[in-house]
Amino acid sequence: MVHFTTSPQSDADSPVFNDVDLDPDAAGGDANALTSQTLNTDGTPKRPMNAFMIFARRRRPQVSAENQSMRTGDISKILSHEWKSMLPADKQFYLTQAKQLKEAFNSKYPDYVYRRRPNNTRKRRKPDSATPSSAGANTSDGVESSPDAEDAPPLPNSAHSHSSGSSSSHSHRYPFDSTHRYPSSSSPYGSGFGASSYGSSSSMYSGGGSGHARTSSYPYPGDGYRTYESPRSQLLNATYFPPYDNNHHHSVPSPPPSSHLGGTGGSSSPNSGLRKAQSIPSLPSFTGGPCSSSGSQAMHSHHHSASSSSSSSHPSYSHYGNNSSSSSTSANSSSTSTPHPATYSPPTRYSPYASTPSASSSASTSAASASPAPVYSPGPPFTSVSPAPYSSANSPPGSASLPGFPTSSSSSSSASSQSPFSSSTPSYTPRSLSGGGSALGLSGLGPPSGGGGPGSGLNGLGMGGGIGVGVGPADPEFFWRTDNKLL
DNA sequence: TTGAATGAAAT
DNA sequence: ATTTCATTCAA
């Protein structure tokens, strides 16, 4: 395999995560890393971790420690193995955490929509009978060197039902666009500069409507949240550039993130501020301990009411669908109104366009309120656990070894916190400490301080990051961020 | 490495 | 219009 392209993540050698987190200073002291991490170099928020990622994050260091000779990739296999052999009940814990994390993320960035880097190289599926005719053309794609891959078992389980839609609305207006991750950019707000760009509707991009389940659309991350530069310009400047190569493995001590702009003027150099290395936050703190012990059940309570509904009225959403041509950037055109049929129900939030109604309008502001159901019922991390799959070496997931985690329970901190962001109170906790509401983080998971692991103190998953948006006065995260000095 | 989400192809 | 696949990207 070898893909050259260098995908950011694949880079085994310099795992991004690896070192980052270790930094003692960061952890203990002040500033720290926790905060930074939330954003990508280009200012867009990082995607929330899924269940496995949360699991891996916690477990990897241990496994790694025990098998020092192993490479990251090997460790991953072990982790994978553990994951697969883990009982559902045990996984549930992570699933729940992931879910909360996701909800929190969504609340925080209601309009965010993930956009993968456009990949021009994709191969067309289904060559088979099809003939090669096309082959000729293949030149463009040519890249693919190794088609094989087979992998990805389709997941027999039904676990997920995804429906997806297609879409793409953004056409590339610029030659480059295609390479960039974010759709257009340029214009509309381009200069938004700060602040509230989307106070009002935002929908400009509406792009998303898609009638599908996919979540909402959001223009592109950049704008709303990011403050200063238009993505495009960034790209031009090349700081990061998506993909492919950049590896700034950490490095940089950490520049003073000055910009942020929101409030005051700051800003100064656009570049310096946000992007930057990310360090990883530590795991979310785990508060709930004892709670429901029973492992399995129990956690289901989530009612996800949250989502705010919104949907009900969607006007018309349109576009998105037609990809091809389109062109229009603006997007909002109307087009047909088919709202989507009731056929499928929107998964969660789905409000492409601004839903408008008050609440969300201010995106950020509302966030807090939106708090989805705080479920928090962290089950014991690994309760029973299965046998150790791979015997070699260490303890299986369940075993006690997890330093950070108490298997049993113990944590006392208030589990009950509320919504992810909850901390609404001004008392901003410095980057999410575990105890209080973490900025965004879920409360669970982290090493309970009791154990006092090295860094145990903070954790929080700090997703919050506040992006700089200047927006509201109220943003919770804004506070912590401030405190943190990030800005 | 798993899994969520996307974007485009296939149906 | 919906489903499926390939790809990205989270750590």
Short mmCIF file of C-alpha atoms (C1' of nucleotides) in Angstrom, two decimals:
data_model
loop_
_atom_site.label_atom_id
_atom_site.label_comp_id
_atom_site.label_asym_id
_atom_site.label_seq_id
_atom_site.Cartn_x
_atom_site.Cartn_y
_atom_site.Cartn_z
CA MET A 1 0.00 0.00 0.00
CA VAL A 2 1.95 2.69 0.14
CA HIS A 3 0.01 5.35 -0.75
CA PHE A 4 2.10 8.07 -1.17
CA THR A 5 -0.18 10.65 -0.78
CA THR A 6 0.61 10.85 2.60
CA SER A 7 -2.35 10.89 4.39
CA PRO A 8 -2.13 12.72 7.47
CA GLN A 9 -3.11 10.10 9.63
CA SER A 10 -1.51 7.26 8.21
CA ASP A 11 1.72 8.37 9.03
CA ALA A 12 2.79 5.87 11.36
CA ASP A 13 5.96 7.19 12.39
CA SER A 14 4.92 10.20 13.93
CA PRO A 15 1.84 9.51 15.48
CA VAL A 16 0.40 12.53 16.29
CA PHE A 17 -1.04 11.55 19.32
CA ASN A 18 1.61 9.88 20.85
CA ASP A 19 3.71 12.34 22.23
CA VAL A 20 1.50 15.03 22.57
CA ASP A 21 -0.32 14.08 25.39
CA LEU A 22 2.43 13.28 27.47
CA ASP A 23 3.62 16.54 28.05
CA PRO A 24 3.59 16.92 31.66
CA ASP A 25 3.74 20.47 31.74
CA ALA A 26 0.83 20.88 29.83
CA ALA A 27 -1.20 18.81 31.84
CA GLY A 28 -0.43 19.94 35.10
CA GLY A 29 0.22 23.30 34.61
CA ASP A 30 -1.54 25.67 32.95
CA ALA A 31 -2.30 25.98 29.82
CA ASN A 32 -2.17 23.24 28.13
CA ALA A 33 -2.81 21.41 25.62
CA LEU A 34 -6.05 20.40 26.31
CA THR A 35 -7.51 23.17 24.80
CA SER A 36 -5.85 23.46 21.73
CA GLN A 37 -6.66 20.40 20.19
CA THR A 38 -9.96 21.00 19.19
CA LEU A 39 -9.31 22.65 16.07
CA ASN A 40 -7.74 21.67 12.95
CA THR A 41 -5.13 23.77 11.64
CA ASP A 42 -7.46 25.49 9.51
CA GLY A 43 -9.66 26.37 12.30
CA THR A 44 -12.34 23.88 11.84
CA PRO A 45 -13.22 21.69 14.69
CA LYS A 46 -12.03 18.21 14.79
CA ARG A 47 -14.44 15.47 14.49
CA PRO A 48 -15.54 13.84 17.60
CA MET A 49 -14.14 10.53 18.46
CA ASN A 50 -16.18 7.51 17.95
CA ALA A 51 -16.46 4.78 20.45
CA PHE A 52 -13.49 2.93 19.35
CA MET A 53 -11.38 5.97 19.34
CA ILE A 54 -12.28 6.73 22.83
CA PHE A 55 -11.47 3.28 23.81
CA ALA A 56 -8.24 3.28 21.99
CA ARG A 57 -7.22 6.48 23.38
CA ARG A 58 -7.48 5.19 26.75
CA ARG A 59 -6.05 1.90 26.23
CA ARG A 60 -3.35 2.51 23.77
CA PRO A 61 -0.83 3.90 26.11
CA GLN A 62 -0.99 0.90 28.19
CA VAL A 63 -0.76 -1.56 25.52
CA SER A 64 1.94 0.36 24.04
CA ALA A 65 3.85 0.47 27.19
CA GLU A 66 3.75 -3.15 27.55
CA ASN A 67 4.85 -3.80 24.13
CA GLN A 68 7.27 -1.23 23.47
CA SER A 69 8.65 -2.77 20.56
CA MET A 70 5.47 -2.65 18.75
CA ARG A 71 4.67 -0.06 16.35
CA THR A 72 1.63 1.96 16.40
CA GLY A 73 0.08 -0.11 13.80
CA ASP A 74 0.54 -3.20 15.76
CA ILE A 75 -0.88 -1.67 18.77
CA SER A 76 -3.85 -0.79 16.77
CA LYS A 77 -4.38 -4.34 15.91
CA ILE A 78 -4.35 -5.34 19.43
CA LEU A 79 -6.74 -2.68 20.27
CA SER A 80 -8.92 -3.74 17.52
CA HIS A 81 -8.86 -7.16 18.81
CA GLU A 82 -9.79 -6.15 22.22
CA TRP A 83 -12.53 -4.11 20.89
CA LYS A 84 -14.00 -6.83 18.95
CA SER A 85 -13.93 -9.22 21.68
CA MET A 86 -15.36 -6.90 24.14
CA LEU A 87 -18.79 -7.60 25.25
CA PRO A 88 -21.48 -5.41 24.09
CA ALA A 89 -22.21 -4.34 27.48
CA ASP A 90 -18.77 -3.13 27.87
CA LYS A 91 -18.75 -1.43 24.63
CA GLN A 92 -21.82 0.25 25.53
CA PHE A 93 -19.98 2.44 27.78
CA TYR A 94 -17.90 3.75 25.00
CA LEU A 95 -20.75 3.97 22.71
CA THR A 96 -22.54 6.07 25.11
CA GLN A 97 -19.62 8.27 25.59
CA ALA A 98 -19.19 8.67 21.95
CA LYS A 99 -22.71 9.56 21.57
CA GLN A 100 -22.53 12.17 24.13
CA LEU A 101 -19.47 13.49 22.67
CA LYS A 102 -21.11 13.76 19.41
CA GLU A 103 -24.10 15.45 20.78
CA ALA A 104 -22.01 17.88 22.53
CA PHE A 105 -20.18 18.54 19.44
CA ASN A 106 -23.30 19.11 17.57
CA SER A 107 -24.54 21.47 20.07
CA LYS A 108 -21.48 23.37 19.96
CA TYR A 109 -21.25 23.52 16.32
CA PRO A 110 -24.70 23.14 15.13
CA ASP A 111 -24.01 24.00 11.69
CA TYR A 112 -20.87 22.21 11.17
CA VAL A 113 -20.73 19.71 8.57
CA TYR A 114 -17.89 17.48 7.95
CA ARG A 115 -16.40 17.56 4.63
CA ARG A 116 -13.90 15.18 3.56
CA ARG A 117 -11.23 16.18 1.36
CA PRO A 118 -12.29 15.84 -2.08
CA ASN A 119 -10.76 13.03 -3.49
CA ASN A 120 -10.38 12.89 -7.02
CA THR A 121 -8.67 9.76 -7.12
CA ARG A 122 -11.30 7.50 -6.17
CA LYS A 123 -11.72 4.53 -8.19
CA ARG A 124 -14.85 3.63 -9.69
CA ARG A 125 -16.37 0.74 -8.24
CA LYS A 126 -17.51 -1.97 -10.21
CA PRO A 127 -15.32 -2.58 -12.93
CA ASP A 128 -16.30 -5.96 -13.32
CA SER A 129 -18.19 -6.81 -16.15
CA ALA A 130 -18.21 -3.52 -17.02
CA THR A 131 -15.59 -3.58 -18.96
CA PRO A 132 -12.83 -1.94 -19.22
CA SER A 133 -14.02 0.26 -21.61
CA SER A 134 -13.75 2.88 -19.35
CA ALA A 135 -10.43 1.92 -18.67
CA GLY A 136 -9.05 4.02 -21.10
CA ALA A 137 -9.98 6.83 -19.27
CA ASN A 138 -8.58 5.79 -16.29
CA THR A 139 -5.77 7.86 -16.68
CA SER A 140 -6.98 10.41 -14.57
CA ASP A 141 -7.45 8.22 -11.80
CA GLY A 142 -4.55 6.40 -12.44
CA VAL A 143 -3.31 6.77 -9.19
CA GLU A 144 -4.66 3.94 -7.63
CA SER A 145 -2.04 1.62 -7.29
CA SER A 146 -3.39 -0.90 -5.18
CA PRO A 147 -6.85 -1.63 -5.63
CA ASP A 148 -7.04 -4.58 -3.67
CA ALA A 149 -7.85 -3.74 -0.35
CA GLU A 150 -10.72 -5.74 0.19
CA ASP A 151 -11.16 -5.03 3.68
CA ALA A 152 -13.89 -3.48 5.22
CA PRO A 153 -16.23 -6.02 6.01
CA PRO A 154 -19.51 -4.73 5.49
CA LEU A 155 -20.65 -5.07 8.87
CA PRO A 156 -23.19 -7.54 8.84
CA ASN A 157 -24.68 -6.23 11.80
CA SER A 158 -27.12 -3.89 11.17
CA ALA A 159 -25.97 -1.71 13.55
CA HIS A 160 -26.08 1.25 11.69
CA SER A 161 -28.58 2.26 9.46
CA HIS A 162 -27.32 4.89 7.61
CA SER A 163 -28.89 6.33 4.93
CA SER A 164 -27.11 8.65 3.15
CA GLY A 165 -27.65 10.79 0.50
CA SER A 166 -25.61 12.24 -1.87
CA SER A 167 -24.89 15.49 -2.62
CA SER A 168 -22.30 17.68 -3.12
CA SER A 169 -23.30 20.78 -3.86
CA HIS A 170 -20.42 22.66 -3.94
CA SER A 171 -19.01 22.75 -7.11
CA HIS A 172 -15.72 23.77 -7.53
CA ARG A 173 -15.51 27.09 -8.62
CA TYR A 174 -12.00 27.50 -8.47
CA PRO A 175 -9.67 25.21 -9.84
CA PHE A 176 -8.49 24.49 -6.62
CA ASP A 177 -11.48 23.96 -4.92
CA SER A 178 -11.49 20.56 -5.61
CA THR A 179 -8.63 20.01 -3.62
CA HIS A 180 -9.66 21.73 -0.68
CA ARG A 181 -11.71 20.45 1.90
CA TYR A 182 -14.20 23.01 2.09
CA PRO A 183 -16.46 23.89 -0.50
CA SER A 184 -16.43 27.10 -1.64
CA SER A 185 -15.69 29.75 0.30
CA SER A 186 -14.94 32.56 -1.15
CA SER A 187 -17.42 34.73 -1.13
CA PRO A 188 -20.21 35.12 0.87
CA TYR A 189 -18.81 35.75 3.89
CA GLY A 190 -15.48 35.58 3.02
CA SER A 191 -14.44 38.19 4.98
CA GLY A 192 -16.59 37.65 7.65
CA PHE A 193 -14.14 38.36 9.97
CA GLY A 194 -15.17 37.55 12.94
CA ALA A 195 -17.79 37.43 14.74
CA SER A 196 -20.99 36.64 14.19
CA SER A 197 -21.13 35.73 10.95
CA TYR A 198 -23.98 33.77 11.12
CA GLY A 199 -26.10 35.48 13.34
CA SER A 200 -28.85 35.47 11.20
CA SER A 201 -29.37 32.97 8.95
CA SER A 202 -26.43 31.59 7.78
CA SER A 203 -27.92 29.42 5.63
CA MET A 204 -26.32 30.58 2.82
CA TYR A 205 -24.94 27.62 2.01
CA SER A 206 -27.76 25.75 2.60
CA GLY A 207 -26.23 23.41 0.78
CA GLY A 208 -27.12 20.81 2.58
CA GLY A 209 -30.41 20.22 2.42
CA SER A 210 -30.11 17.09 0.94
CA GLY A 211 -32.94 15.45 1.77
CA HIS A 212 -31.29 12.88 3.45
CA ALA A 213 -30.47 12.04 6.67
CA ARG A 214 -27.28 13.58 6.72
CA THR A 215 -27.18 16.13 9.16
CA SER A 216 -27.28 19.54 8.57
CA SER A 217 -25.33 21.41 6.39
CA TYR A 218 -23.24 24.06 7.22
CA PRO A 219 -21.56 26.10 5.07
CA TYR A 220 -18.33 25.24 5.72
CA PRO A 221 -16.78 25.33 8.76
CA GLY A 222 -14.63 27.94 8.14
CA ASP A 223 -16.72 30.67 8.09
CA GLY A 224 -18.80 30.59 10.90
CA TYR A 225 -16.39 29.67 13.31
CA ARG A 226 -13.32 30.72 11.97
CA THR A 227 -12.88 34.11 12.04
CA TYR A 228 -10.61 35.62 9.96
CA GLU A 229 -9.45 34.25 6.81
CA SER A 230 -11.38 32.81 4.22
CA PRO A 231 -10.42 29.39 3.72
CA ARG A 232 -9.50 29.92 0.38
CA SER A 233 -7.04 32.39 1.17
CA GLN A 234 -5.68 30.20 3.67
CA LEU A 235 -5.23 27.62 1.27
CA LEU A 236 -3.47 29.85 -0.86
CA ASN A 237 -1.23 30.69 1.80
CA ALA A 238 -0.78 27.27 2.35
CA THR A 239 -0.43 26.81 5.68
CA TYR A 240 -1.78 23.66 6.19
CA PHE A 241 -3.37 22.34 3.42
CA PRO A 242 -5.31 19.69 3.94
CA PRO A 243 -4.16 16.85 3.64
CA TYR A 244 -1.80 15.34 2.54
CA ASP A 245 1.24 16.28 3.67
CA ASN A 246 1.67 18.45 6.25
CA ASN A 247 2.80 17.09 9.18
CA HIS A 248 3.53 19.39 11.56
CA HIS A 249 3.91 17.05 14.16
CA HIS A 250 3.55 18.93 17.09
CA SER A 251 6.30 21.11 17.44
CA VAL A 252 5.84 24.49 18.24
CA PRO A 253 5.65 25.16 21.73
CA SER A 254 2.62 26.82 21.42
CA PRO A 255 2.30 30.00 20.17
CA PRO A 256 0.26 32.31 21.78
CA PRO A 257 -2.80 32.05 20.20
CA SER A 258 -3.59 35.40 20.11
CA SER A 259 -6.08 35.85 17.73
CA HIS A 260 -9.45 34.77 18.41
CA LEU A 261 -10.72 37.74 17.69
CA GLY A 262 -13.87 37.66 18.85
CA GLY A 263 -13.93 40.16 21.12
CA THR A 264 -11.48 42.45 21.00
CA GLY A 265 -9.51 43.05 18.43
CA GLY A 266 -6.90 40.82 18.55
CA SER A 267 -6.44 39.21 15.60
CA SER A 268 -3.40 40.22 14.39
CA SER A 269 -1.97 37.52 12.59
CA PRO A 270 -4.34 35.26 11.33
CA ASN A 271 -2.17 32.55 11.07
CA SER A 272 -0.70 32.31 14.22
CA GLY A 273 -3.58 31.84 16.24
CA LEU A 274 -5.58 28.95 15.65
CA ARG A 275 -4.00 26.44 13.76
CA LYS A 276 -1.43 24.79 15.46
CA ALA A 277 -0.59 21.81 16.79
CA GLN A 278 -2.83 19.99 18.56
CA SER A 279 -2.33 18.29 21.54
CA ILE A 280 -4.53 15.91 22.77
CA PRO A 281 -6.74 16.41 25.48
CA SER A 282 -6.99 13.86 27.88
CA LEU A 283 -9.83 11.69 28.15
CA PRO A 284 -12.97 12.90 29.31
CA SER A 285 -13.30 12.67 32.82
CA PHE A 286 -15.17 10.03 34.25
CA THR A 287 -17.45 10.92 36.72
CA GLY A 288 -19.98 8.61 37.08
CA GLY A 289 -18.90 5.82 38.65
CA PRO A 290 -21.01 3.64 40.29
CA CYS A 291 -23.90 4.42 38.66
CA SER A 292 -25.52 1.98 36.96
CA SER A 293 -23.47 -0.66 37.40
CA SER A 294 -25.02 -3.24 35.80
CA GLY A 295 -23.39 -2.80 32.83
CA SER A 296 -25.61 -3.44 30.23
CA GLN A 297 -28.80 -1.96 30.30
CA ALA A 298 -29.21 1.07 32.01
CA MET A 299 -27.71 3.22 29.67
CA HIS A 300 -30.30 3.40 27.33
CA SER A 301 -32.14 6.08 28.63
CA HIS A 302 -31.14 8.52 26.25
CA HIS A 303 -33.93 10.23 24.96
CA HIS A 304 -32.54 12.32 22.60
CA SER A 305 -34.92 14.79 22.67
CA ALA A 306 -32.74 17.41 22.15
CA SER A 307 -32.29 17.85 18.76
CA SER A 308 -34.45 20.44 19.01
CA SER A 309 -36.78 19.63 16.75
CA SER A 310 -36.51 22.17 14.53
CA SER A 311 -37.29 20.23 11.77
CA SER A 312 -40.70 20.77 11.69
CA SER A 313 -40.83 23.51 9.59
CA HIS A 314 -38.41 23.30 7.14
CA PRO A 315 -39.16 25.27 4.40
CA SER A 316 -37.86 24.08 1.48
CA TYR A 317 -34.79 22.80 1.21
CA SER A 318 -33.51 22.19 -1.78
CA HIS A 319 -30.60 21.87 -3.16
CA TYR A 320 -27.89 19.92 -2.45
CA GLY A 321 -29.22 17.45 -4.42
CA ASN A 322 -28.31 18.34 -7.66
CA ASN A 323 -24.95 18.22 -7.70
CA SER A 324 -23.84 18.27 -10.85
CA SER A 325 -24.46 21.27 -12.31
CA SER A 326 -25.43 23.55 -10.13
CA SER A 327 -23.09 25.83 -9.75
CA SER A 328 -24.82 28.10 -8.08
CA THR A 329 -23.20 29.02 -5.33
CA SER A 330 -25.47 30.78 -3.57
CA ALA A 331 -27.44 28.23 -2.85
CA ASN A 332 -30.45 29.08 -1.68
CA SER A 333 -32.37 28.89 -4.51
CA SER A 334 -35.29 27.20 -4.02
CA SER A 335 -36.00 24.55 -6.20
CA THR A 336 -38.58 22.29 -5.55
CA SER A 337 -39.91 22.05 -2.42
CA THR A 338 -39.92 18.68 -1.62
CA PRO A 339 -39.39 18.48 1.82
CA HIS A 340 -38.42 15.35 2.45
CA PRO A 341 -40.81 12.90 2.60
CA ALA A 342 -41.53 11.48 5.54
CA THR A 343 -40.03 8.48 4.59
CA TYR A 344 -37.19 8.59 6.62
CA SER A 345 -36.90 10.28 9.68
CA PRO A 346 -34.20 12.52 10.26
CA PRO A 347 -31.83 11.19 12.59
CA THR A 348 -31.16 13.87 14.74
CA ARG A 349 -30.92 17.28 14.13
CA TYR A 350 -31.29 18.17 10.73
CA SER A 351 -31.77 21.54 10.31
CA PRO A 352 -30.07 22.59 7.49
CA TYR A 353 -30.77 25.84 7.18
CA ALA A 354 -30.85 27.64 9.99
CA SER A 355 -33.66 26.63 11.37
CA THR A 356 -34.32 29.74 12.38
CA PRO A 357 -36.47 29.85 15.05
CA SER A 358 -35.08 31.39 17.69
CA ALA A 359 -33.22 29.07 19.35
CA SER A 360 -30.67 28.09 17.32
CA SER A 361 -30.30 31.14 15.73
CA SER A 362 -27.59 32.14 17.58
CA ALA A 363 -26.08 29.08 17.27
CA SER A 364 -23.74 29.24 19.84
CA THR A 365 -25.77 30.81 22.28
CA SER A 366 -28.38 28.45 22.18
CA ALA A 367 -26.23 25.66 22.49
CA ALA A 368 -26.39 25.47 25.99
CA SER A 369 -29.92 25.20 26.15
CA ALA A 370 -30.06 22.62 23.72
CA SER A 371 -28.53 20.28 25.85
CA PRO A 372 -29.45 17.03 24.77
CA ALA A 373 -30.07 14.56 27.12
CA PRO A 374 -27.29 14.26 29.27
CA VAL A 375 -27.05 10.84 29.66
CA TYR A 376 -24.04 10.19 31.36
CA SER A 377 -24.28 6.95 32.65
CA PRO A 378 -21.02 5.71 32.28
CA GLY A 379 -20.87 2.28 33.00
CA PRO A 380 -17.92 0.84 34.31
CA PRO A 381 -15.43 0.85 31.77
CA PHE A 382 -14.71 -2.58 31.49
CA THR A 383 -16.63 -4.58 33.67
CA SER A 384 -16.63 -8.00 33.08
CA VAL A 385 -14.88 -8.25 30.11
CA SER A 386 -14.02 -10.88 28.08
CA PRO A 387 -11.13 -13.02 28.25
CA ALA A 388 -8.12 -11.77 26.96
CA PRO A 389 -8.04 -12.34 23.43
CA TYR A 390 -4.58 -12.07 22.73
CA SER A 391 -2.87 -13.39 25.52
CA SER A 392 0.41 -12.20 25.04
CA ALA A 393 1.31 -9.84 27.43
CA ASN A 394 -0.98 -7.74 28.97
CA SER A 395 -4.02 -7.71 30.53
CA PRO A 396 -7.04 -7.75 28.67
CA PRO A 397 -9.24 -4.98 28.64
CA GLY A 398 -10.99 -5.81 31.61
CA SER A 399 -8.32 -6.48 33.80
CA ALA A 400 -7.40 -4.17 36.29
CA SER A 401 -4.62 -2.75 34.72
CA LEU A 402 -6.08 0.31 33.53
CA PRO A 403 -4.39 2.79 35.50
CA GLY A 404 -6.58 5.43 35.05
CA PHE A 405 -9.68 3.77 35.56
CA PRO A 406 -11.17 2.46 38.51
CA THR A 407 -12.87 -0.37 37.42
CA SER A 408 -15.08 -0.40 40.10
CA SER A 409 -16.32 2.81 40.84
CA SER A 410 -15.35 5.24 43.05
CA SER A 411 -15.44 8.38 41.50
CA SER A 412 -17.40 10.60 43.38
CA SER A 413 -17.51 13.63 41.64
CA SER A 414 -20.75 14.73 40.74
CA ALA A 415 -21.85 12.76 38.11
CA SER A 416 -24.84 14.42 37.49
CA SER A 417 -23.66 17.19 35.65
CA GLN A 418 -25.79 18.32 33.06
CA SER A 419 -25.42 19.01 29.62
CA PRO A 420 -22.16 18.75 28.19
CA PHE A 421 -21.56 22.22 28.22
CA SER A 422 -23.34 22.85 31.16
CA SER A 423 -21.00 24.79 32.88
CA SER A 424 -22.83 27.62 31.95
CA THR A 425 -22.01 29.34 34.91
CA PRO A 426 -19.56 31.79 34.48
CA SER A 427 -17.26 30.31 36.63
CA TYR A 428 -15.48 29.08 33.95
CA THR A 429 -13.54 26.23 34.67
CA PRO A 430 -10.38 26.36 33.16
CA ARG A 431 -10.43 24.14 30.43
CA SER A 432 -12.58 21.64 31.49
CA LEU A 433 -11.54 20.16 34.57
CA SER A 434 -13.06 17.09 35.13
CA GLY A 435 -15.20 17.94 37.85
CA GLY A 436 -17.38 20.50 36.61
CA GLY A 437 -18.87 20.61 33.42
CA SER A 438 -16.37 20.23 31.05
CA ALA A 439 -16.38 22.42 28.32
CA LEU A 440 -17.64 20.14 25.97
CA GLY A 441 -16.54 17.04 27.10
CA LEU A 442 -18.51 14.52 28.35
CA SER A 443 -17.98 13.93 31.67
CA GLY A 444 -17.24 10.52 31.72
CA LEU A 445 -14.32 8.57 30.93
CA GLY A 446 -11.41 10.15 32.22
CA PRO A 447 -9.32 8.77 34.70
CA PRO A 448 -10.77 9.42 37.89
CA SER A 449 -8.57 11.38 39.75
CA GLY A 450 -8.48 9.15 42.53
CA GLY A 451 -5.89 7.16 41.10
CA GLY A 452 -4.00 10.04 40.49
CA GLY A 453 -2.33 9.12 37.51
CA PRO A 454 0.14 11.32 36.29
CA GLY A 455 -1.91 13.61 34.63
CA SER A 456 -4.98 12.73 36.02
CA GLY A 457 -6.08 15.99 36.90
CA LEU A 458 -7.61 17.29 33.97
CA ASN A 459 -9.25 15.79 31.40
CA GLY A 460 -11.95 16.79 29.67
CA LEU A 461 -11.66 16.05 26.30
CA GLY A 462 -11.65 19.44 25.64
CA MET A 463 -13.38 19.62 22.62
CA GLY A 464 -14.65 22.77 23.19
CA GLY A 465 -12.12 24.67 21.95
CA GLY A 466 -13.53 27.58 21.44
CA ILE A 467 -13.11 28.69 18.34
CA GLY A 468 -12.67 32.02 18.10
CA VAL A 469 -15.81 33.15 17.12
CA GLY A 470 -16.62 36.15 18.72
CA VAL A 471 -20.02 35.61 18.97
CA GLY A 472 -21.84 35.73 21.92
CA PRO A 473 -21.09 36.91 25.07
CA ALA A 474 -22.32 33.97 26.47
CA ASP A 475 -20.67 31.14 25.01
CA PRO A 476 -19.66 28.84 27.57
CA GLU A 477 -16.74 27.66 25.96
CA PHE A 478 -15.78 30.97 25.35
CA PHE A 479 -15.17 31.33 28.90
CA TRP A 480 -13.05 28.55 29.51
CA ARG A 481 -11.14 29.31 26.65
CA THR A 482 -10.48 32.59 27.91
CA ASP A 483 -9.44 31.42 31.08
CA ASN A 484 -7.16 29.25 29.52
CA LYS A 485 -5.49 31.92 27.95
CA LEU A 486 -5.83 30.48 24.80
CA LEU A 487 -6.64 33.52 23.32
"C1'" DT B 1 -7.52 0.24 13.71
"C1'" DT B 2 -13.23 1.27 14.11
"C1'" DG B 3 -16.63 4.00 13.08
"C1'" DA B 4 -19.18 8.43 11.52
"C1'" DA B 5 -19.84 10.99 7.81
"C1'" DT B 6 -19.26 12.45 3.10
"C1'" DG B 7 -19.48 12.43 -1.88
"C1'" DA B 8 -20.13 10.15 -5.90
"C1'" DA B 9 -21.39 5.96 -8.39
"C1'" DA B 10 -24.73 2.49 -8.91
"C1'" DT B 11 -29.25 0.88 -8.61
"C1'" DA C 1 -34.76 8.90 -5.34
"C1'" DT C 2 -32.47 5.69 -2.74
"C1'" DT C 3 -28.70 2.55 -1.74
"C1'" DT C 4 -23.96 1.28 -1.94
"C1'" DC C 5 -19.22 1.96 -2.07
"C1'" DA C 6 -14.85 4.30 -1.48
"C1'" DT C 7 -12.67 7.72 0.95
"C1'" DT C 8 -11.55 10.99 4.88
"C1'" DC C 9 -10.58 11.72 9.42
"C1'" DA C 10 -11.14 11.45 14.29
"C1'" DA C 11 -6.78 9.38 18.20
#
